[in-house]
Short mmCIF file of C-alpha atoms in Angstrom, two decimals:
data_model
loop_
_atom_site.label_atom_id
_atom_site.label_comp_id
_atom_site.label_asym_id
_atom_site.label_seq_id
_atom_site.Cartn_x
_atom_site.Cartn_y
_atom_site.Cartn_z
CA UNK A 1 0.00 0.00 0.00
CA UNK A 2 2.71 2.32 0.61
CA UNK A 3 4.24 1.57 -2.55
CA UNK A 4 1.01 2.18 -4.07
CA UNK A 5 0.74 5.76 -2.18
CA UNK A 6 4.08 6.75 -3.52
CA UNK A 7 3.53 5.46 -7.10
CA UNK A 8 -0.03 7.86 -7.70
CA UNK A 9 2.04 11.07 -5.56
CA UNK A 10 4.88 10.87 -7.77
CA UNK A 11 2.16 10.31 -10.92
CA UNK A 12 0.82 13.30 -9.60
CA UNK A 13 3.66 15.63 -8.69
CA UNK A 14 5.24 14.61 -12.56
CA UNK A 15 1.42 15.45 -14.13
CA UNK A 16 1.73 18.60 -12.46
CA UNK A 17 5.38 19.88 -13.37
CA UNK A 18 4.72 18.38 -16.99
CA UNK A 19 1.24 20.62 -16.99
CA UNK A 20 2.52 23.84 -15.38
CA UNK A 21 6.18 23.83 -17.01
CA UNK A 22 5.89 27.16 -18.34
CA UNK A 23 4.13 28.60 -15.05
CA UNK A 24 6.90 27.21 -12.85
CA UNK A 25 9.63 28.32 -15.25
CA UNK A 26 8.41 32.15 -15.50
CA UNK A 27 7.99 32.43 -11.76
CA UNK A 28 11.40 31.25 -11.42
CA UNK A 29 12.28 33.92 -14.11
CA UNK A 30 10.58 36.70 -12.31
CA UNK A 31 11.71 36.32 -9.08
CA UNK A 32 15.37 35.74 -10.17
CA UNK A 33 14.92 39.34 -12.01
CA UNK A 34 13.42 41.18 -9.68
CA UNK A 35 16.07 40.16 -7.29
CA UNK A 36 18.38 41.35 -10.13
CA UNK A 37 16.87 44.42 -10.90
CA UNK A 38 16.98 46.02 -7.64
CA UNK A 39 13.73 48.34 -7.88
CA UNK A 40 11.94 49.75 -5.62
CA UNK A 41 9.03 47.86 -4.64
CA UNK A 42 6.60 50.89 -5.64
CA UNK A 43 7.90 51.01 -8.97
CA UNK A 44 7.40 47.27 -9.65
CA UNK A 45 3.97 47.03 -7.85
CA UNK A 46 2.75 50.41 -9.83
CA UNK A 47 3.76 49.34 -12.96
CA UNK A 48 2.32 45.58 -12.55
CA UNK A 49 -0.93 47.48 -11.63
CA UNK A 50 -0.89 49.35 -14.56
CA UNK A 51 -0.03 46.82 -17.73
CA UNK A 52 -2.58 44.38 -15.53
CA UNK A 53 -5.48 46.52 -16.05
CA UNK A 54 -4.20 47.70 -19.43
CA UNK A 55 -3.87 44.04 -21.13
CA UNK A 56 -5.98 42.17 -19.09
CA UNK A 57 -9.43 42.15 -21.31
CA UNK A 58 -7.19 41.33 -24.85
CA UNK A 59 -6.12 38.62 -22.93
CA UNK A 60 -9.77 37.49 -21.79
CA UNK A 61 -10.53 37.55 -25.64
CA UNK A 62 -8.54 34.36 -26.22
CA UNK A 63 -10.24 32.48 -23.85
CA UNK A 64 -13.90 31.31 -25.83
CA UNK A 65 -12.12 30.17 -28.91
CA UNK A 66 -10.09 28.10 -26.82
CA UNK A 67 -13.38 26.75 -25.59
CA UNK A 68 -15.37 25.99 -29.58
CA UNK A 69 -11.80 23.84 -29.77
CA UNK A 70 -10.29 25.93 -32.25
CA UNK A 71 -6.89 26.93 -30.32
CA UNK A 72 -5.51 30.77 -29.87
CA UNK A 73 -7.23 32.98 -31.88
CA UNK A 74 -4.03 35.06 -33.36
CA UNK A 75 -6.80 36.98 -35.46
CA UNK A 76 -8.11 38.98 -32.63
CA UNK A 77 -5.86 41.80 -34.71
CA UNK A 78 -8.99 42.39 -36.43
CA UNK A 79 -10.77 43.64 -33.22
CA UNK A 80 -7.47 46.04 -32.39
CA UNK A 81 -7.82 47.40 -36.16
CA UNK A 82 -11.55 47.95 -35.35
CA UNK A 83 -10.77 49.94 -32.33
CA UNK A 84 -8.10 51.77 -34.02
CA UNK A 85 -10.50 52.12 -37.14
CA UNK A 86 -13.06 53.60 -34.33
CA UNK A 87 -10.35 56.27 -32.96
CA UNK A 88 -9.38 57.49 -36.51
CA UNK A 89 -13.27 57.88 -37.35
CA UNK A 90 -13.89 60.18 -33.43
CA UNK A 91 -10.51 61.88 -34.46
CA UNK A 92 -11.65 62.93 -37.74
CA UNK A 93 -14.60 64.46 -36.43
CA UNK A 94 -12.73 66.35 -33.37
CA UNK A 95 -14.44 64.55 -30.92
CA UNK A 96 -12.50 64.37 -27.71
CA UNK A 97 -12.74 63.37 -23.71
CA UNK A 98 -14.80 60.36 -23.02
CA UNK A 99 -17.12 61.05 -25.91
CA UNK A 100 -14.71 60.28 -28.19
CA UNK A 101 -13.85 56.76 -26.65
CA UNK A 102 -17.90 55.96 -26.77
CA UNK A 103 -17.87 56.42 -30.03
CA UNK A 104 -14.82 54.79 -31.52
CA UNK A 105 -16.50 51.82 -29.32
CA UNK A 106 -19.91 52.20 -30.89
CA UNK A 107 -18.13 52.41 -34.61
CA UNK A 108 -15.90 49.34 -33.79
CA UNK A 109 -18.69 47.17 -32.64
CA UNK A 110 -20.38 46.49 -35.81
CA UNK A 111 -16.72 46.58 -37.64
CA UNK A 112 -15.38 43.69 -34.90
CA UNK A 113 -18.86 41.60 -35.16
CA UNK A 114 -18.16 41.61 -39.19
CA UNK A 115 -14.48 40.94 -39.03
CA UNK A 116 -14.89 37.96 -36.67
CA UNK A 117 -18.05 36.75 -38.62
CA UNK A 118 -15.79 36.66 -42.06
CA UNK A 119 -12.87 34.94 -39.84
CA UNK A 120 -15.30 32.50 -38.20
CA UNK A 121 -16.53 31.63 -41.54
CA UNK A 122 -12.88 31.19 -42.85
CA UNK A 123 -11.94 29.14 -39.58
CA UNK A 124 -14.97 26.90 -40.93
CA UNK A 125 -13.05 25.99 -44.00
CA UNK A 126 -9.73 25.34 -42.36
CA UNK A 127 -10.69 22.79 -39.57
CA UNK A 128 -7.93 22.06 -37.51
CA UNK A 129 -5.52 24.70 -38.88
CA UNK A 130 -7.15 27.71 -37.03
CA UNK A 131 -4.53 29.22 -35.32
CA UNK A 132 -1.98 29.62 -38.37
CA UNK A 133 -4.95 30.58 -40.34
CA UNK A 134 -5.39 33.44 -37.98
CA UNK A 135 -1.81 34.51 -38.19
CA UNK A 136 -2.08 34.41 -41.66
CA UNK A 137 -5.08 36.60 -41.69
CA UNK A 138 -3.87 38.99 -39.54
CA UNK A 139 -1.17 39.78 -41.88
CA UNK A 140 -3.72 39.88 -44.79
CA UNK A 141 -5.60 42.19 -43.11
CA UNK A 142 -3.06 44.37 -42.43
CA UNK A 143 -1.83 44.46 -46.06
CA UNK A 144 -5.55 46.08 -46.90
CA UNK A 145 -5.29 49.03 -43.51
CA UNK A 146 -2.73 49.77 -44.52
CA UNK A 147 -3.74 50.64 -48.18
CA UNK A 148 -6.72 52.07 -46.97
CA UNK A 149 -5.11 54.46 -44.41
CA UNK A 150 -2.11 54.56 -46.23
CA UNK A 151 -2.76 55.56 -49.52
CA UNK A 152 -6.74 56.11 -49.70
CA UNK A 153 -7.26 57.91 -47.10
CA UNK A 154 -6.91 61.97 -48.43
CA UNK A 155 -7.39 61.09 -52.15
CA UNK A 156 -10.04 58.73 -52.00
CA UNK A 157 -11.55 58.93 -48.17
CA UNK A 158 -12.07 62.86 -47.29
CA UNK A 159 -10.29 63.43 -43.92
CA UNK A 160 -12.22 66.15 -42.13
CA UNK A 161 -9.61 67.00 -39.49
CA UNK A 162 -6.10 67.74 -41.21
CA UNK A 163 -3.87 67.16 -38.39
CA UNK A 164 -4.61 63.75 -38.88
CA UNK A 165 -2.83 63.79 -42.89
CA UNK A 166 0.69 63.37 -43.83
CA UNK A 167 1.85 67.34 -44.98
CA UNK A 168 1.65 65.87 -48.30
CA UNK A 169 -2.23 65.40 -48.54
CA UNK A 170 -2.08 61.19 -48.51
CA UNK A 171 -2.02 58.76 -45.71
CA UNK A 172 -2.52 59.29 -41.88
CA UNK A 173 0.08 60.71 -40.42
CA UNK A 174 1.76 58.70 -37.19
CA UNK A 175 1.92 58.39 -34.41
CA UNK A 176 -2.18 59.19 -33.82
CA UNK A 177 -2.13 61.10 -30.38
CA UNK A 178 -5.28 61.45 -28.31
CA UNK A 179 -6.70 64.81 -26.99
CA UNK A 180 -4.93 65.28 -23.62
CA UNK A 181 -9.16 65.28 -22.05
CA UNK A 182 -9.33 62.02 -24.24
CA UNK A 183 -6.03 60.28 -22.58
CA UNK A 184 -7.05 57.96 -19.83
CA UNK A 185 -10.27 59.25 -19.90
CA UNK A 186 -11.75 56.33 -18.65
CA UNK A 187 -8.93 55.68 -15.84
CA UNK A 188 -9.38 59.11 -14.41
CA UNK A 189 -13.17 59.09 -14.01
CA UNK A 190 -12.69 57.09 -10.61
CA UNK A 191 -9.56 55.49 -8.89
CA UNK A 192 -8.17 54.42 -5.74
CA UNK A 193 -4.91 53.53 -4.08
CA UNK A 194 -4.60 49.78 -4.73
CA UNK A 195 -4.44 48.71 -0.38
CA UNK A 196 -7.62 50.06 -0.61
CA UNK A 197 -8.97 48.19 -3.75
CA UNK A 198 -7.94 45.37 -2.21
CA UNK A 199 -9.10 46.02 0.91
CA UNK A 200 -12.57 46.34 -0.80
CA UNK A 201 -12.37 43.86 -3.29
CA UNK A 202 -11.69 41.24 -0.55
CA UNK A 203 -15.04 43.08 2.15
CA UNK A 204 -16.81 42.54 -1.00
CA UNK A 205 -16.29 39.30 -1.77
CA UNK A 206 -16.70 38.39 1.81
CA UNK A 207 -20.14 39.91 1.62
CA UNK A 208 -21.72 38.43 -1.19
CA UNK A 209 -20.31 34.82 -0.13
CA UNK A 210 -21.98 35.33 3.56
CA UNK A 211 -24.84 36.93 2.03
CA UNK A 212 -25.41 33.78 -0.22
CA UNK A 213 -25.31 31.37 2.60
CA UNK A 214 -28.01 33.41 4.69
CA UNK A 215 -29.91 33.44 1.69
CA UNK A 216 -29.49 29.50 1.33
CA UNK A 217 -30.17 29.10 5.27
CA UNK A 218 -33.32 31.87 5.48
CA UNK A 219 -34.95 31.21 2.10
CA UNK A 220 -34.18 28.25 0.58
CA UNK A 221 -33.88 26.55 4.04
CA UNK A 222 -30.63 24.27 3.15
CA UNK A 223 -28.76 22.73 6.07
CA UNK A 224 -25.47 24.26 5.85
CA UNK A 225 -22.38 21.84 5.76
CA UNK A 226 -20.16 24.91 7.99
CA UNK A 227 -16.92 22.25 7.20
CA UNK A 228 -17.34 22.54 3.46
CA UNK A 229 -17.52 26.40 3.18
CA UNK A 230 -13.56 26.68 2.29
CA UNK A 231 -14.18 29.45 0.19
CA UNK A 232 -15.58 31.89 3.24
CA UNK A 233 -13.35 30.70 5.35
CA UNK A 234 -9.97 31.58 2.30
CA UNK A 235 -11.54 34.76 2.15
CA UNK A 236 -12.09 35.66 5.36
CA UNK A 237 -7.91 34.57 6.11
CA UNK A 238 -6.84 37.07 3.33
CA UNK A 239 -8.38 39.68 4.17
CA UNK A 240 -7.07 38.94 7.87
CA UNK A 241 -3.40 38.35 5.88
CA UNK A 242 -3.60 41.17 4.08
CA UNK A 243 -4.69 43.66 7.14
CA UNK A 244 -1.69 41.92 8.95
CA UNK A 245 1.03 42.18 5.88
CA UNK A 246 0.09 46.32 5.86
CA UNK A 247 0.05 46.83 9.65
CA UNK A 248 3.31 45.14 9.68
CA UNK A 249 5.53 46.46 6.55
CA UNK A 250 5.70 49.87 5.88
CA UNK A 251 7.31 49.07 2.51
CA UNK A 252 4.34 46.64 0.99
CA UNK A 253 1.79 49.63 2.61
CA UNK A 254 3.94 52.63 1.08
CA UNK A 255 3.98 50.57 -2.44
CA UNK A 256 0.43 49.37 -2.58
CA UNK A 257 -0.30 53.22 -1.22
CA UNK A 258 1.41 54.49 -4.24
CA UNK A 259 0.02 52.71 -7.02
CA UNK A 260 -3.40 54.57 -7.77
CA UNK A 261 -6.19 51.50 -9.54
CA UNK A 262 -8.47 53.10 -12.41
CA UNK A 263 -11.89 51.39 -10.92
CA UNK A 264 -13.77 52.09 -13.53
CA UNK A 265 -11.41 49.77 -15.53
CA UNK A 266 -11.34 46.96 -13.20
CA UNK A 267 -15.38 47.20 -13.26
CA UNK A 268 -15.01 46.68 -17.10
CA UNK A 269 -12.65 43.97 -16.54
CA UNK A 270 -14.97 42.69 -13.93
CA UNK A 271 -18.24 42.87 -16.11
CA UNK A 272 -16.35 41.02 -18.86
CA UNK A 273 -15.73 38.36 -16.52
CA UNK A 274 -18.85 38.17 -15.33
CA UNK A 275 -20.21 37.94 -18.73
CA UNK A 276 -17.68 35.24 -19.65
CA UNK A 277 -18.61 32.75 -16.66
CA UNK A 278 -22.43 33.69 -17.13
CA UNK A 279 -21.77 32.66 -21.09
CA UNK A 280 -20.12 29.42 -20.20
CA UNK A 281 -23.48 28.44 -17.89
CA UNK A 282 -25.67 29.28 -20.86
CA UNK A 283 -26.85 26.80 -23.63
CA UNK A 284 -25.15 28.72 -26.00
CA UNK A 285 -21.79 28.38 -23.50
CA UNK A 286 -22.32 24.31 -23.40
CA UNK A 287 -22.84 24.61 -27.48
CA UNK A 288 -19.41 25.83 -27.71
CA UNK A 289 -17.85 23.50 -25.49
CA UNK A 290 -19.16 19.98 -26.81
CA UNK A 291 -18.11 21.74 -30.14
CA UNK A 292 -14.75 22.25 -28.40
CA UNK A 293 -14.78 18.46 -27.15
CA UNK A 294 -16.41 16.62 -29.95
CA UNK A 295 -17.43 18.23 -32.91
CA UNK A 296 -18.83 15.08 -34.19
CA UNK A 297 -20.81 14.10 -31.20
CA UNK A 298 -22.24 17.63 -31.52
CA UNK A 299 -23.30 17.56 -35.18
CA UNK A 300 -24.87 14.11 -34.09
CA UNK A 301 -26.83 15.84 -31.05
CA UNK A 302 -28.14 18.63 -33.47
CA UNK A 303 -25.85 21.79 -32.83
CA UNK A 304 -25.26 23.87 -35.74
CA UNK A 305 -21.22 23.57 -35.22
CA UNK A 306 -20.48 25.60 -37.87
CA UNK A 307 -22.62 28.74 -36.22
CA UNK A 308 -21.46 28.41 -32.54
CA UNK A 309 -17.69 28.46 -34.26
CA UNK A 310 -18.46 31.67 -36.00
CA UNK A 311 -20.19 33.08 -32.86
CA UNK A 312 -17.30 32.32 -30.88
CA UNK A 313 -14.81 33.63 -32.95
CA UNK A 314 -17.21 37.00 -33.21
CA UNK A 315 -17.41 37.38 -29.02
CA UNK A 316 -13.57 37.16 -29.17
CA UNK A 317 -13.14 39.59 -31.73
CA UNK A 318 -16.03 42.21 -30.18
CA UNK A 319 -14.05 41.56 -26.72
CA UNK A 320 -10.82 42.42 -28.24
CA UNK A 321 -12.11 45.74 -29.94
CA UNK A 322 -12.81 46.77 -26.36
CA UNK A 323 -9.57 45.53 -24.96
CA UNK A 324 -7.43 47.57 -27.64
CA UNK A 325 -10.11 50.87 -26.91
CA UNK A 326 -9.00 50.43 -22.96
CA UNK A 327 -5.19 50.13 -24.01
CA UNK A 328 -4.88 52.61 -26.33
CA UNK A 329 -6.62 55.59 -24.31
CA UNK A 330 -4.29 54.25 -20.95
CA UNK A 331 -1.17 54.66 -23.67
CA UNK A 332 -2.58 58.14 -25.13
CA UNK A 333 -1.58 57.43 -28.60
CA UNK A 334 -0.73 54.64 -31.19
CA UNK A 335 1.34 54.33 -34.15
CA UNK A 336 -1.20 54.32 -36.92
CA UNK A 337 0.20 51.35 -38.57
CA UNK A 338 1.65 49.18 -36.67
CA UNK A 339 0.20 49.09 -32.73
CA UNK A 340 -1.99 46.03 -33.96
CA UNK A 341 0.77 44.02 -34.91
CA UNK A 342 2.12 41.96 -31.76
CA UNK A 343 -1.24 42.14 -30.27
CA UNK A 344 -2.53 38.59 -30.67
CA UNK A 345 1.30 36.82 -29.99
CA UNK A 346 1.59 38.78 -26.62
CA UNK A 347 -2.07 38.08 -25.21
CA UNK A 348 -1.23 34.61 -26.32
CA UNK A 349 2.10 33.93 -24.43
CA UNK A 350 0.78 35.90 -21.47
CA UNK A 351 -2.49 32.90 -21.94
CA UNK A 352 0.05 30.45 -22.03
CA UNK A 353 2.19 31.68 -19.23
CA UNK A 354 -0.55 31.15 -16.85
CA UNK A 355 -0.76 27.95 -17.45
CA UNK A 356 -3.47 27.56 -20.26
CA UNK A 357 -3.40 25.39 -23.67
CA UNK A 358 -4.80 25.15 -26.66
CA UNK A 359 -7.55 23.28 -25.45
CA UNK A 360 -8.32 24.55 -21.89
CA UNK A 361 -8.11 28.53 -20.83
CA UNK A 362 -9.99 29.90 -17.80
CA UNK A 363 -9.82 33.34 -16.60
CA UNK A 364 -7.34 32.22 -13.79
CA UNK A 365 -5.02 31.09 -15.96
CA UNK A 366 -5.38 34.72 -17.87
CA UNK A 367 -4.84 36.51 -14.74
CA UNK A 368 -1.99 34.75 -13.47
CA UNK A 369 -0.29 34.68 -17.10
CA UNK A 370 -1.12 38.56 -17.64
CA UNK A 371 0.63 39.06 -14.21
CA UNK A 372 3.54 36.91 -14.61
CA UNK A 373 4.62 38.00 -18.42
CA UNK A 374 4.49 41.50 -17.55
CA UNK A 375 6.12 41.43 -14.40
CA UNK A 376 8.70 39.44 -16.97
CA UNK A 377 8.24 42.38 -19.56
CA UNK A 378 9.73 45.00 -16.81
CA UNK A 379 12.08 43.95 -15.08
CA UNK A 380 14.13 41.96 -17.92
CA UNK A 381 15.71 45.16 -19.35
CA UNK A 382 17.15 46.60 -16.31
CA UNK A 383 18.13 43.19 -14.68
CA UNK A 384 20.09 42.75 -18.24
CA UNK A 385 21.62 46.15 -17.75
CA UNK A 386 22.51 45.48 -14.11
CA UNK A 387 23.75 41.80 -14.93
CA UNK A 388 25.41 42.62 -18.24
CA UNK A 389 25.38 46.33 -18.49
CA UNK A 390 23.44 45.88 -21.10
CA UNK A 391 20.05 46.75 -20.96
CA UNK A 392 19.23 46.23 -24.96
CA UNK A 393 20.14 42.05 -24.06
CA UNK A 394 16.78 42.60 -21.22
CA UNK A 395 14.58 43.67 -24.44
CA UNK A 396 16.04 40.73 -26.95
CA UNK A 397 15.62 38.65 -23.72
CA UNK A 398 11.67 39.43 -22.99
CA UNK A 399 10.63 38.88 -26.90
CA UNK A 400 12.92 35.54 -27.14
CA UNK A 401 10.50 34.32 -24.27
CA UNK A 402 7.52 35.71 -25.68
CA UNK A 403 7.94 33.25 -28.57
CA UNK A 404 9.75 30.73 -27.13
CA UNK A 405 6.95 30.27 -24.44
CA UNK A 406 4.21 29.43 -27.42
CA UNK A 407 6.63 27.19 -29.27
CA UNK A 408 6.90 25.01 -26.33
CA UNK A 409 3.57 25.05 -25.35
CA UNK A 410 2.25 24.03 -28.60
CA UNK A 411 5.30 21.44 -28.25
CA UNK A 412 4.03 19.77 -24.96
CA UNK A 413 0.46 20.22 -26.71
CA UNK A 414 1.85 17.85 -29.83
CA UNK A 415 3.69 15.65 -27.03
CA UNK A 416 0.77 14.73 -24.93
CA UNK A 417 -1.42 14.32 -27.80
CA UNK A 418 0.99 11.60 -29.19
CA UNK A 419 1.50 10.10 -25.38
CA UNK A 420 -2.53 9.80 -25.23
CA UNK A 421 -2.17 8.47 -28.32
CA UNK A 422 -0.17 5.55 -27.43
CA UNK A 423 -1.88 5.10 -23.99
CA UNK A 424 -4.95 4.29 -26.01
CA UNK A 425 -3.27 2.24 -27.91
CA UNK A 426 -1.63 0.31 -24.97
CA UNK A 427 -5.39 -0.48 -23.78
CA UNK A 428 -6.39 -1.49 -27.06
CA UNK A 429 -3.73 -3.78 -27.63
CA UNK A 430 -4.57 -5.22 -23.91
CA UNK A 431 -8.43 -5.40 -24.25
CA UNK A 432 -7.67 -7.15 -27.77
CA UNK A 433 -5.35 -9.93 -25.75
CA UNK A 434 -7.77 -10.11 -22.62
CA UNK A 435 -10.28 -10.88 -25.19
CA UNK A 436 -8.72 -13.70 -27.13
CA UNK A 437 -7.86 -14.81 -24.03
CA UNK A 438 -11.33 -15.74 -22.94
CA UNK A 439 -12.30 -16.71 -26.57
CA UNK A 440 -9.46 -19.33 -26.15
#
C-alpha cells in the first residue's frame, strides 16, 4: 500500500510539473529578475498594476475560442484594427474626452462583429488549422489598412480634421495622439490607491459569499455543511493576511499606497468576466464546449457547429475591440500602422504563461499569465543592464521568451497528444489480448 501511495504522488507531482512547465519556469524567471533588478518595490507594484489593467481584457478575448476547440485565436488583430479604425473615425470628427472613446466603441462594434463573422466563416473551411490561419489573416488584413489608411485615405476617403494627414495630402500621419481630455479618460473618471482596492475587493467578496449562505439558510432553508464552506473561510484569512502584511511592513503599505487602480477599468474587466462565466453556464456556452470536445458528437446531437464556431470567434473579436479601446486611451496614442501588430502573440504567451493550452483557458489562468509576463516584460531590461550592463540584451531577452513560451507550449500540446495516443493504444492492444484470451 505504501508503494502504491508513492507510485499515484509521484504520478501526480510529474502530471503537475509536466502541466505547469511554463508557469513554474516564468515564476522562477521573475523572481530571479526582480532580485536582479533592484527596484523599488513601488515602482514594480505600480507598474504591474498598470499593464494588468491595461492588457488584461485582450487577454480574456482568447479564452472562448479556446473553448469551440479551435486553439488561440491570433486573429483577434482584427478587433485592435476595429478599435483603431473607431479612434481614426472620433478623431476625424474632433471629438474628444470620453465622448470620443464611446464612439470609436460604438463604430468598432459592428466593424469587430463583421471581421470575426468573415474569420469565423474562414476558420470553418480550415478545420484544424485555425490558429496559423489566424496569423495568416492577420497579416492579410493588415496588407488592406494599410492601403486604406495609407494611400486612400486623403485622395479617395475625405479626412475632415487635417492634423490627422501626412503634410503631403495622402495617408494618416503617425503616431495618432489622443486629446490630452481624451487620454485615460476612462482611468481618471474614478480610482483608488490599490491597499484600498484590495481592501474592498476582498469586504466585497466576503459579503456576497456570507450573504449567499443566509440566503441559502433563510430562504431556501438548506442545512449548511459549515466544514465545506472553504471558500468563506480563504476569504475571510486574506483579508485577515492582508490587514496583517500592511500593519506590519511599511514598505508593501507605502507601495500598494502608491500605485493609484483606475476602478472604472477593473469594473469593465470585472463585467467582462462576469459575462464570460455567465456565457459558459448558458446553452449557447455548453454549445461551444461539446463543439470544443467533440465536434462530431455535436453535429450528431443537433448543434449547428459551424454557427457556434463563428459566434465564438465573433465574441472574441467584439471583446478584443474593447480591450485595444481600454489600451490605447491608458497609452494616449498609437502608431497608426503598426500598434496592432504583436497584439494577438503577446495576449497569447501571457495565456500560455498562466498555465493555459490550446484546449483549456480559464480566466485564472489569464490573470496569473497577464501578471507573470508582464512582471517578466519590466524587469528583464534593467536586470540585463545590471547583470550585463546591457540593458538592450533585457529587451532581446523578454521577446525571445515571448515566442519561445508558445513554441513550447504548442510542443508539450503535440507531445501529450501523441503520449494519449499511445496510452490508447496500450489499452487497445490489452483489451484485444484479454479478449482472445477468454475466446481461447
Amino acid at each position: 500500500m505504501g508503494n502504491e501511495k508513492k507510485h499515484k504522488a509521484g504520478v501526480f507531482l510529474e502530471k503537475l510539473l509536466i502541466n505547469n512547465a511554463v508557469t513554474i519556469l516564468f515564476c522562477i524567471i521573475c523572481v530571479a529578475g526582480i532580485i536582479l533588478a533592484k527596484q523599488p518595490l513601488s515602482f514594480i507594484v505600480g507598474e504591474i498594476s498598470t499593464r494588468l489593467f491595461r492588457n488584461l481584457i485582450l487577454i480574456l478575448a482568447l479564452l472562448v475560442p479556446v473553448w469551440a476547440g479551435m486553439g488561440l485565436n491570433f486573429s483577434i488583430v482584427l478587433g485592435a484594427m476595429s478599435a483603431q479604425i473607431g479612434i481614426i473615425v472620433a478623431t476625424n470628427f474632433s471629438v474628444s474626452g470620453f465622448a470620443c472613446l464611446m464612439v470609436s466603441f460604438i463604430v468598432s462594434i459592428p466593424l469587430s462583429l463583421l471581421f470575426g463573422n468573415l474569420t469565423g466563416r474562414l476558420f470553418n473551411q480550415t478545420k484544424g488549422q485555425e490558429m496559423i490561419t489566424g496569423m495568416i489573416l492577420g497579416f492579410f488584413a493588415k496588407g488592406i489598412y494599410d492601403l486604406v489608411f495609407m494611400f486612400l485615405c486623403g485622395p479617395v476617403i475625405p479626412i475632415k480634421n487635417q492634423t490627422l494627414l501626412l503634410t503631403n495630402g495622402i495617408g494618416l500621419t503617425t503616431p495618432i495622439n489622443l486629446e490630452a481630455d481624451t487620454k485615460g479618460a476612462i482611468n481618471k473618471m474614478w480610482s483608488m490607491s490599490l491597499d484600498q482596492a484590495i481592501g474592498w475587493v476582498l469586504i466585497a467578496l466576503l459579503a456576497v459569499q456570507a450573504a449567499v449562505l443566509v440566503y441559502r439558510i433563510s430562504v431556501r432553508h438548506e442545512k449548511i455543511r459549515w466544514a465545506g464552506q472553504y471558500k468563506l473561510y480563504l476569504t475571510a484569512a486574506l483579508l485577515a493576511a492582508f490587514k496583517v502584511l500592511c500593519a506590519a511592513s511599511k514598505t508593501v503599505l507605502f507601495a500598494l499606497q502608491f500605485t493609484d487602480v483606475p476602478v472604472v477599468t477593473g469594473i469593465l474587466i470585472f463585467c467582462v468576466c462576469i459575462y464570460i462565466t455567465f456565457l459558459s453556464r448558458t446553452k449557447l456556452g455548453s454549445d461551444i464546449n461539446a463543439v470544443g470536445q467533440n465536434m462530431n458528437i455535436a453535429v450528431s446531437m443537433g448543434i449547428p457547429a459551424d454557427k457556434i464556431r463563428i459566434t465564438a470567434i465573433m465574441i472574441s473579436t467584439l471583446l478584443a475591440g474593447l480591450g485595444q479601446l481600454i489600451f490605447i486611451q491608458d497609452i494616449g496614442n498609437f502608431t497608426t500602422y503598426t500598434a496592432h501588430e504583436n497584439v494577438g502573440t503577446f495576449a497569447i504567451a501571457a495565456l500560455l504563461v498562466g498555465g493555459a493550452s490550446i484546449k483549456k483557458a480559464t480566466i485564472g489562468q489569464a490573470v496569473l499569465g497577464a501578471l507573470l509576463f508582464h512582471t517578466m516584460f519590466i524587469i528583464s531590461p534593467i536586470a540585463g543592464k545590471n547583470l550585463f550592463d546591457n540593458a538592450q540584451l533585457g529587451e532581446y531577452f523578454r521577446v525571445f521568451a515571448c515566442y519561445a513560451v508558445i513554441a513550447v507550449a504548442l510542443a508539450l500540446h503535440a507531445w501529450k497528444t501523441v503520449m494519449a495516443k499511445r496510452v490508447d493504444d496500450s489499452e487497445s492492444e490489452a483489451l484485444e489480448a484479454q479478449e482472445a484470451q477468454k475466446a481461447a
